[in-house]
Short mmCIF file of C-alpha atoms and ligand atoms in Angstrom, two decimals:
data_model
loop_
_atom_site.label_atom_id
_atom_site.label_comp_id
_atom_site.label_asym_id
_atom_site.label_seq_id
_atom_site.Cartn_x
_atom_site.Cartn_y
_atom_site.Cartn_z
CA UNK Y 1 76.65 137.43 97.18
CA UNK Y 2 77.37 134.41 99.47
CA UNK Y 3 78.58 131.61 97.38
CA UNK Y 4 76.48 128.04 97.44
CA UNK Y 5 77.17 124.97 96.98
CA UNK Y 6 75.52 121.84 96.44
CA UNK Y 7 75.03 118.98 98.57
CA UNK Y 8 74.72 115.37 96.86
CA UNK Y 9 75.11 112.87 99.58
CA UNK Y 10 73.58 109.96 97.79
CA UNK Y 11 73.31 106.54 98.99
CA UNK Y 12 75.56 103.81 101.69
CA UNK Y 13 77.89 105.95 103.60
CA UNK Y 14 77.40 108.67 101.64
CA UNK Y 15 74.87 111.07 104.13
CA UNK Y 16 76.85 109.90 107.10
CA UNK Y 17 80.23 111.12 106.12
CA UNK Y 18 78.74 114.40 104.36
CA UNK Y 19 77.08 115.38 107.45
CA UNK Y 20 80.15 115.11 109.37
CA UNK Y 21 81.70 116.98 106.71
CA UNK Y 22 79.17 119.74 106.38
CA UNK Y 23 79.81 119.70 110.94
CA UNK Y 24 83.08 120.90 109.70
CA UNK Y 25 82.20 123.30 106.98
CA UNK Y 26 79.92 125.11 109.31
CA UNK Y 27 83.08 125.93 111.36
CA UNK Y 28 85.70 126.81 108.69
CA UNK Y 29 83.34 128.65 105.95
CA UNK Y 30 80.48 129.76 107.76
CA UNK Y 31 80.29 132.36 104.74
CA UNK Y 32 79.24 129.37 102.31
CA UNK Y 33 75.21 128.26 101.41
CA UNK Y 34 75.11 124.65 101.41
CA UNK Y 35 71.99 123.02 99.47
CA UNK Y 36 71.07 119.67 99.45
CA UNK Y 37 69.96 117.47 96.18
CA UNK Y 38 69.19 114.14 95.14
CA UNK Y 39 71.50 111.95 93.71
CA UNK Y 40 71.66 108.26 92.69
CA UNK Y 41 69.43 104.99 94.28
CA UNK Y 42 68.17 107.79 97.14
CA UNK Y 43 67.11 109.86 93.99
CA UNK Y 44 65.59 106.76 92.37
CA UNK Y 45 63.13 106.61 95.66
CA UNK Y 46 61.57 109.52 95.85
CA UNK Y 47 61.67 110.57 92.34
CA UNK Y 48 62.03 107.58 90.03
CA UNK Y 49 65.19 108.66 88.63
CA UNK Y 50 68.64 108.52 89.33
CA UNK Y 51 69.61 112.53 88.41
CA UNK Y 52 66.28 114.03 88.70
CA UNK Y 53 65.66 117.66 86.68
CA UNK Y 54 65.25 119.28 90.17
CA UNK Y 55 69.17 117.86 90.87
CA UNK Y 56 70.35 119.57 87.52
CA UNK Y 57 69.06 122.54 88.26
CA UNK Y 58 70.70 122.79 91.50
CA UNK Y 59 73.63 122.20 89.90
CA UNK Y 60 72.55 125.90 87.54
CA UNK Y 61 72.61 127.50 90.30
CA UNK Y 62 76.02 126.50 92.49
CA UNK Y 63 79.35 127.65 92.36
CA UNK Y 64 80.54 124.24 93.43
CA UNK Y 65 79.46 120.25 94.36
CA UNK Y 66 80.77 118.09 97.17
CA UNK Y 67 79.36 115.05 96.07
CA UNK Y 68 79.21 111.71 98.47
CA UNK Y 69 78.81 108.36 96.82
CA UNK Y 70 76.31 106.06 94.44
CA UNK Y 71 74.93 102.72 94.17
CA UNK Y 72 73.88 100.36 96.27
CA UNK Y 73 75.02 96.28 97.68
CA UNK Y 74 76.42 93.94 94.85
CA UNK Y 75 73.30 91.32 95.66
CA UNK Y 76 71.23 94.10 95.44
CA UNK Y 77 72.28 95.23 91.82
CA UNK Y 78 68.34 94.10 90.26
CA UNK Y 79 66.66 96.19 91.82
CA UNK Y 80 65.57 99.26 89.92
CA UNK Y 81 66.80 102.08 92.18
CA UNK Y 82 70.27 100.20 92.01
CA UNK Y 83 70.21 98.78 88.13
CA UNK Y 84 72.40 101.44 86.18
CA UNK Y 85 72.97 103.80 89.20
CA UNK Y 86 76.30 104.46 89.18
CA UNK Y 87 76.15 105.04 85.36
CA UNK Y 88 72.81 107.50 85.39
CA UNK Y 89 74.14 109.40 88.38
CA UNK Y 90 77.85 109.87 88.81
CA UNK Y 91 78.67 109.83 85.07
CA UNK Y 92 75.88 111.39 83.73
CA UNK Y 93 77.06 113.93 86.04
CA UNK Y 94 80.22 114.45 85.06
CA UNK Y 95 78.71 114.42 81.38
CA UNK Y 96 76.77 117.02 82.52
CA UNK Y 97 79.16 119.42 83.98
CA UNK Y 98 81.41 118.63 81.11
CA UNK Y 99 84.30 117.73 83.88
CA UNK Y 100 87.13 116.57 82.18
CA UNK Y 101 90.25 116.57 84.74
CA UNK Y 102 90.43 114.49 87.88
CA UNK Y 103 92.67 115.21 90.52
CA UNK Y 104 93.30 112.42 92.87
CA UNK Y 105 96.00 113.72 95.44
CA UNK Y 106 98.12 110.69 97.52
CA UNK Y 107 99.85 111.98 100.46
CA UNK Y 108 101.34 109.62 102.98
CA UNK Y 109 100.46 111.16 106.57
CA UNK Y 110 103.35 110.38 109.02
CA UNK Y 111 101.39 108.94 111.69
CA UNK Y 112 99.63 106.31 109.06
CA UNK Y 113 103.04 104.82 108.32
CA UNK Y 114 102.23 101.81 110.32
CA UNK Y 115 99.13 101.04 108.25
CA UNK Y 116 100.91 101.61 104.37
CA UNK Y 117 102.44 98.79 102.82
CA UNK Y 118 105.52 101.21 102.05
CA UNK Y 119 108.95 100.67 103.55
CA UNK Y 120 109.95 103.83 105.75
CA UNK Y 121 112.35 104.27 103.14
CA UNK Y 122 109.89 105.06 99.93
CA UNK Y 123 107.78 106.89 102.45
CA UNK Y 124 109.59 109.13 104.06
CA UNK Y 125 110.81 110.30 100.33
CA UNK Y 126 107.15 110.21 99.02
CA UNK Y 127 105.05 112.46 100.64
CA UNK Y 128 102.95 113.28 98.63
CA UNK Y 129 102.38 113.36 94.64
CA UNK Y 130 98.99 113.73 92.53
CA UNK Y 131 97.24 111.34 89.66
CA UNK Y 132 95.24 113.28 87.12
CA UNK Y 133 93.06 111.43 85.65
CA UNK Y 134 91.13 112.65 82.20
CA UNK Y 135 86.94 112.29 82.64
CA UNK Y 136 85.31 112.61 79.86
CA UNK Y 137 86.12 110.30 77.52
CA UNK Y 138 87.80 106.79 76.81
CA UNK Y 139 85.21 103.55 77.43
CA UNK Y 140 83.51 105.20 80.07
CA UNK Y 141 81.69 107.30 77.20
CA UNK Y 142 81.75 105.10 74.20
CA UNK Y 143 79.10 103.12 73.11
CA UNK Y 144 77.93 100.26 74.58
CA UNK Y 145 76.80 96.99 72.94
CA UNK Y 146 75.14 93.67 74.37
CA UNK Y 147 74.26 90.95 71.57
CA UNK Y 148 74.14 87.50 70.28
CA UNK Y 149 76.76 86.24 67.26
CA UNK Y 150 76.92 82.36 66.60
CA UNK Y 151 74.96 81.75 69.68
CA UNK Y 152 76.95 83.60 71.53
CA UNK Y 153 76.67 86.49 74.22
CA UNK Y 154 78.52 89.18 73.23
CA UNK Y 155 79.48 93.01 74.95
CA UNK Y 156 81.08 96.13 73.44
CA UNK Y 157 82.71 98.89 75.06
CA UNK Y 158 83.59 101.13 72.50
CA UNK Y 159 86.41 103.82 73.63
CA UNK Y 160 86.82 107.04 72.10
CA UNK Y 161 89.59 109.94 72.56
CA UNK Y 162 89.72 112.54 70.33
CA UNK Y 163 93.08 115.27 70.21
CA UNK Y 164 91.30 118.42 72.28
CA UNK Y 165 90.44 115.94 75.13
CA UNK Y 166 94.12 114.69 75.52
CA UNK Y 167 95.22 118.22 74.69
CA UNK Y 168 93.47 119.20 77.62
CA UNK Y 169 94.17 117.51 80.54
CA UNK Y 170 97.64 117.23 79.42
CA UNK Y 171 98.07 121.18 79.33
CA UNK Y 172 96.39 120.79 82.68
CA UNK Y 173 99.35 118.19 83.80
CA UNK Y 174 102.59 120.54 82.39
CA UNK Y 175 100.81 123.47 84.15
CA UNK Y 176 100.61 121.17 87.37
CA UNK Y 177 103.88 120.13 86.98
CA UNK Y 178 105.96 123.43 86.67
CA UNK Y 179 104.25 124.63 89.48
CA UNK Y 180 105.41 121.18 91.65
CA UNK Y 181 109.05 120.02 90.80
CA UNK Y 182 108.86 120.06 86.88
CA UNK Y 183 108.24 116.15 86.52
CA UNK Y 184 105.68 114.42 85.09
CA UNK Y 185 104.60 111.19 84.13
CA UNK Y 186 102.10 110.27 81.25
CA UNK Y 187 101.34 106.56 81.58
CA UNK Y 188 99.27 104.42 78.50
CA UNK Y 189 99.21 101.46 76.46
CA UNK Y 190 100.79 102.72 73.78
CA UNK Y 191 101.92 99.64 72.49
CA UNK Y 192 98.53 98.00 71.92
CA UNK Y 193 95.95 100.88 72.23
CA UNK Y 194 95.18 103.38 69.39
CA UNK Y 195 93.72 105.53 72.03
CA UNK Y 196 97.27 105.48 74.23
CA UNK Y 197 98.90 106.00 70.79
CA UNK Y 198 97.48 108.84 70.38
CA UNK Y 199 97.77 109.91 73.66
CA UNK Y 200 101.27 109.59 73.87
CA UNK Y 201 101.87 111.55 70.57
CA UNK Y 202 99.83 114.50 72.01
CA UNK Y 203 101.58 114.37 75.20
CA UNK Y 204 104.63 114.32 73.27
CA UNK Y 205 103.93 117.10 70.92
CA UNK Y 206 102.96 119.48 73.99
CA UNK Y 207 106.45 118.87 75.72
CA UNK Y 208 108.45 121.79 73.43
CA UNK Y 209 105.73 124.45 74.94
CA UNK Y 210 106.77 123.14 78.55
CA UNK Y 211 110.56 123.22 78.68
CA UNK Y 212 110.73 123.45 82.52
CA UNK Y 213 108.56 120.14 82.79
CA UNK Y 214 110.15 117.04 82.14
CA UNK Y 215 107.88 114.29 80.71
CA UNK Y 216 108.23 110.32 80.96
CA UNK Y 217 106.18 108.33 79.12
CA UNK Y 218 105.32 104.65 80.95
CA UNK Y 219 103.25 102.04 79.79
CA UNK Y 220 100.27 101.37 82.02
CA UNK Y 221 101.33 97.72 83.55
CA UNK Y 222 104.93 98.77 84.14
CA UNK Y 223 103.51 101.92 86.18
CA UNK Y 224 101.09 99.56 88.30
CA UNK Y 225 104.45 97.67 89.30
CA UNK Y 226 106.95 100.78 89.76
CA UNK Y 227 104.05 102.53 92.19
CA UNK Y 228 104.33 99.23 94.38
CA UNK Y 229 107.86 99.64 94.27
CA UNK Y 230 109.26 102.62 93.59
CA UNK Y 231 106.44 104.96 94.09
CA UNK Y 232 108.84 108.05 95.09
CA UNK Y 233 109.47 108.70 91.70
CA UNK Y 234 106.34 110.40 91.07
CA UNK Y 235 104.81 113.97 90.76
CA UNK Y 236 102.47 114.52 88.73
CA UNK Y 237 100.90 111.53 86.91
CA UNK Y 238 98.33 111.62 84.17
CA UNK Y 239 97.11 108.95 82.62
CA UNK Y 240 93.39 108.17 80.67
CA UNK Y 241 89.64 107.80 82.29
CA UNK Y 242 90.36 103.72 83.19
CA UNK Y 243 93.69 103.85 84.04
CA UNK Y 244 92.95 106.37 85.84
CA UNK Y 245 90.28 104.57 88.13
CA UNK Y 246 92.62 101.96 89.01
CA UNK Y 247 95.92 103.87 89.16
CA UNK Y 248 93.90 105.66 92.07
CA UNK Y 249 92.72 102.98 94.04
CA UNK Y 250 96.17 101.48 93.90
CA UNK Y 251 97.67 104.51 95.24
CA UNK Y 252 95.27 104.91 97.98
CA UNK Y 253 96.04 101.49 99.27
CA UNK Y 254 99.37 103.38 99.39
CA UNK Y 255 98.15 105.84 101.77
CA UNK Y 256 96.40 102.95 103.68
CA UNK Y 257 93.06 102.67 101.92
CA UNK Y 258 90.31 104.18 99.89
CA UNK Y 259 88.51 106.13 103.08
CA UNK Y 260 91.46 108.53 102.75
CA UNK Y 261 91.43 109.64 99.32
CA UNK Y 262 89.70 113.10 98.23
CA UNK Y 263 89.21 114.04 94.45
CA UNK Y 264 88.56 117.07 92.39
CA UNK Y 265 86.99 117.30 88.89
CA UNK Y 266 87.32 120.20 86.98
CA UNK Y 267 86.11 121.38 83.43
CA UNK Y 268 87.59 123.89 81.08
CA UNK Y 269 85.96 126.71 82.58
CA UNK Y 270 86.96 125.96 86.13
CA UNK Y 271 83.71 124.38 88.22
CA UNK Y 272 84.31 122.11 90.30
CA UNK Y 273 83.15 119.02 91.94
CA UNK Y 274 84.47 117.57 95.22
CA UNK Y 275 83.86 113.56 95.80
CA UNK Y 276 85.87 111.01 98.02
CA UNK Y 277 87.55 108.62 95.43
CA UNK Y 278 86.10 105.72 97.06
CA UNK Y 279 82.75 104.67 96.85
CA UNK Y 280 79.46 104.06 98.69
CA UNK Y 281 80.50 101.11 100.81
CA UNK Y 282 76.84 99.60 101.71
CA UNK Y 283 78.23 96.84 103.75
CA UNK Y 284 78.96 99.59 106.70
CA UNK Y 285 75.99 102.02 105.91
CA UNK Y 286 74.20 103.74 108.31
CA UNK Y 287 76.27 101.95 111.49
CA UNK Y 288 78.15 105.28 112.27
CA UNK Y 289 81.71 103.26 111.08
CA UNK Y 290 82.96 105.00 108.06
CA UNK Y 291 85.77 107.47 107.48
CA UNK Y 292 84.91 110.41 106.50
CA UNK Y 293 88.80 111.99 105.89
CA UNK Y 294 87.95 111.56 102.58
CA UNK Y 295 84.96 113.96 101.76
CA UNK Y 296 86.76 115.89 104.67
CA UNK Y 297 89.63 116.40 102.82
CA UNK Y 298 87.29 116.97 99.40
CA UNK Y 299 85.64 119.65 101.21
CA UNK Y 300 89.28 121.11 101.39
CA UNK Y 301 90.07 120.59 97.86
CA UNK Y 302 86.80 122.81 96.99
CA UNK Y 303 87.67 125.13 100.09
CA UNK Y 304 90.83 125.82 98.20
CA UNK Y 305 90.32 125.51 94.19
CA UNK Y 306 86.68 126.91 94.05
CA UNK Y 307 86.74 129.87 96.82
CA UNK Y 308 90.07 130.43 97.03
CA UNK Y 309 90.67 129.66 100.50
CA UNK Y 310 93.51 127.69 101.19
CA UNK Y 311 93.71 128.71 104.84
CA UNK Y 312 90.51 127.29 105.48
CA UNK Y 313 91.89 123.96 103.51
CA UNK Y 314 94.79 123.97 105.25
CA UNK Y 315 93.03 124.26 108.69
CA UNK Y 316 91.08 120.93 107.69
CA UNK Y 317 94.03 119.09 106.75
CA UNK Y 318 96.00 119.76 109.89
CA UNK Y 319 92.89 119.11 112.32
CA UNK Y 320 92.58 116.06 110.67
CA UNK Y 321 97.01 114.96 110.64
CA UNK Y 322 96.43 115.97 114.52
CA UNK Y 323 93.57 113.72 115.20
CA UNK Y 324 95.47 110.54 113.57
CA UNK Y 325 98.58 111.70 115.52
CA UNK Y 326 96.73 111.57 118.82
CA UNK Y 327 95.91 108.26 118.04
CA UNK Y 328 92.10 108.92 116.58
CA UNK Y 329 91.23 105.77 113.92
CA UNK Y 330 88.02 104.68 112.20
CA UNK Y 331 87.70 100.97 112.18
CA UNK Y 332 89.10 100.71 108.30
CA UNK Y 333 92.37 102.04 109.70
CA UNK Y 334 92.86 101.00 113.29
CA UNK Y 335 94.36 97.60 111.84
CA UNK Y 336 93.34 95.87 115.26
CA UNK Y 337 95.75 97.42 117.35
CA UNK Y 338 93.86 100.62 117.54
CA UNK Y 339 91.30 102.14 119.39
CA UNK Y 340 88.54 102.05 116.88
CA UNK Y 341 86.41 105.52 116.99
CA UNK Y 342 83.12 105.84 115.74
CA UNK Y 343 82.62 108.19 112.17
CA UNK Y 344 80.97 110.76 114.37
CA UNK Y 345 83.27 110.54 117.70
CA UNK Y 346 86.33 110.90 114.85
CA UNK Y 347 84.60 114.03 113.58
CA UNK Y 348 84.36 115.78 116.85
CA UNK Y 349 87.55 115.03 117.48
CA UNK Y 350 88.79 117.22 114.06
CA UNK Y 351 86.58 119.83 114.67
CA UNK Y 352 88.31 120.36 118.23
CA UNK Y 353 91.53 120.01 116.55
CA UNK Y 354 90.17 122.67 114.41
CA UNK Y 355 91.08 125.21 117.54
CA UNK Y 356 94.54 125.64 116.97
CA UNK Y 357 94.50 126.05 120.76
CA UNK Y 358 93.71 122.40 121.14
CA UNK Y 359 95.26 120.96 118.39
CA UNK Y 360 98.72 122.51 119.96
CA UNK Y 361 97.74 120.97 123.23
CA UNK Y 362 96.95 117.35 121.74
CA UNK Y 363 100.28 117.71 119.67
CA UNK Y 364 102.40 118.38 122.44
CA UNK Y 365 100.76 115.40 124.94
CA UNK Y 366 101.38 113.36 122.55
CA UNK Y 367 105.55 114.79 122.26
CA UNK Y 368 105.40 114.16 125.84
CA UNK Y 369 104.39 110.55 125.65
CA UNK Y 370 100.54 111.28 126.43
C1 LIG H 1 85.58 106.58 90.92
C2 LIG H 1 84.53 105.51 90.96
C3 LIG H 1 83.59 105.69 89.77
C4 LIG H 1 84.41 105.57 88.50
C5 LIG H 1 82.39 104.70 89.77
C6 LIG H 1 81.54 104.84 91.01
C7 LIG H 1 81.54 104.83 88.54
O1 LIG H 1 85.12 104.26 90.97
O2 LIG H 1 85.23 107.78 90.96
O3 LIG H 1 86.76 106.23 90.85
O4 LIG H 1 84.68 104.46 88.04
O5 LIG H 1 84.81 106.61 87.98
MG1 LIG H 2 87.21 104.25 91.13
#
């Protein structure tokens, strides 16, 4: 039975970089059914709701999501199709899936040295390490509250862990971990948070089962500093839902910026969803301008973790290091001295490098000083 997946493109850049995407999944896994749903302020349109019934059961019949991006311009944000978008679509579909482990890779591609902030010294010994990020719970879930006490306006975000969810994604970390170089780091707030303290003693109480994984606790402000600084010195970081979020954006800016970084959500049963970390960047929608190495690389994330193929995800990966290496840039990372390509003239440009036959040929023009 051919395996399907489905399509959520959603809103801003969203369709433009998932068509380019799905240009490159016709080429590497021509085996796969692709089928397109409604998602988000696009969803809101036709349907009137953000995660219309015909979306979920899309979803009941996939073996896999590569989801694009939700929610529309900040001065748009009254507008019905935009008011609560993010929340009704993106999280309620997590909530649906029951995905509970984010995996945020950050690997620092040699020819986009000039464009991190890192020294050659911290990158060259950092190529590449992974943030996992738990999903399903902390104040992303918890109840919400918006009221008035001594004439004043007053919010709530309640957040919740409970044991099994840290249990979880931490047994999902040491298992990460011993596979990589046995290191991890479990970053929280420990020292103010009940949810970090308990956190930190689950994380803790795991370690005996993992002997060949060994675990550093950090508190959440001191990790924000040492991955400006010292960033080398992880592997394999977990850390809760909101730390999580920014941790990841952080660490893209390490890799040069938020167009680069894929994800992968998991839940305990192993379905997966595929979505660039960044998000739907309506400011550059629809002008054929955004980078689309991020769902690229998400499509090689599910390539590899939901169909088993990591030939086919490897094949993305290098057509995409050989493009940047023969001097290829969208405008978010040509930093002005570039040639700035178009999202579409980038993406034919990987899918030739997708010929090994080609991509040698770039490669070695470029060796030879063009
Ligand atoms: C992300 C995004 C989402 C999040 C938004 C769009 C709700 O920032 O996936 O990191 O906060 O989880
Ligand atoms: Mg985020």
């Amino acid at each position: 039975m051919k395996k399907q997946v489905a399509v959520l493109a959603g809103d801003g850049i969203g369709p433009e970089v998932m068509a380019a995407t799905l240009k490159v999944a016709a080429q590497v896994a021509p085996d796969l059914t692709f089928e397109h749903g409604l998602i988000g302020g696009h969803a809101h349109d036709e349907t009137g709701e953000h995660f219309p019934k015909s979306t979920q059961d899309l979803l009941d019949r996939s073996d896999a999501v590569l989801f694009g991006s939700v929610g529309g311009p900040s001065d748009a944000q009254h507008l019905p199709k935009w008011q609560g978008c993010e929340v009704n679509s993106i999280l309620a579909l997590r909530a649906h899936l029951n995905l509970n482990i984010n995996m945020r890779p950050v690997y620092f591609d040699p020819s986009l040295a000039d464009i991190s902030p890192l020294k050659e010294a911290h990158y060259k010994r950092c190529t590449d390490f992974v943030i996992l990020r738990e999903l399903s719970g902390g104040c992303y879930f918890g109840e919400k509250k918006d009221y008035q006490k001594d004439q004043l306006r007053v919010s709530e975000d309640q957040a919740i862990y409970d044991e099994a969810q840290v249990e979880s994604i931490a047994r999902f970390a040491y298992q990460l971990a011993a596979k990589r170089s046995g290191s991890l780091t479990s970053v929280d707030k420990a020292n103010v948070l009940a949810t970090s303290a308990l956190w930190r003693t689950v994380v803790d109480e795991l370690a005996s089962e993992y002997p060949e994984v060994t675990l550093t606790q950090q508190l959440v402000d001191n990790c924000a500093m040492q991955l400006l600084l010292k960033p080398e010195q992880y592997d394999v970081l977990v850390t809760d839902n909101l730390f999580g979020d920014i941790l990841s954006d952080a660490a893209s800016g390490l890799m040069g910026g938020l167009g680069l970084m894929p994800s992968a959500s998991f839940n305990d049963q192993g379905f997966g969803l595929y979505e660039p970390a960044g998000g739907s960047a309506p400011d550059i929608a629809g002008q054929d301008r955004a980078n689309p190495m991020a769902q690229m690389l998400s499509l090689a994330l599910m390539l590899e973790h939901s169909f088993d193929d990591v030939q086919a995800a490897e094949k993305i990966r290098q057509a995409i290091s050989a493009t940047l290496a023969s001097g290829h840039r969208t405008q978010d990372i040509a930093q002005g001295h570039w040639p700035v390509f178009t999202c579409s003239a980038f993406t034919e440009q990987v899918i030739d490098a997708l010929d090994e036959e080609k991509r040698n040929q770039a490669m070695a023009s470029i060796r030879s000083g063009y």
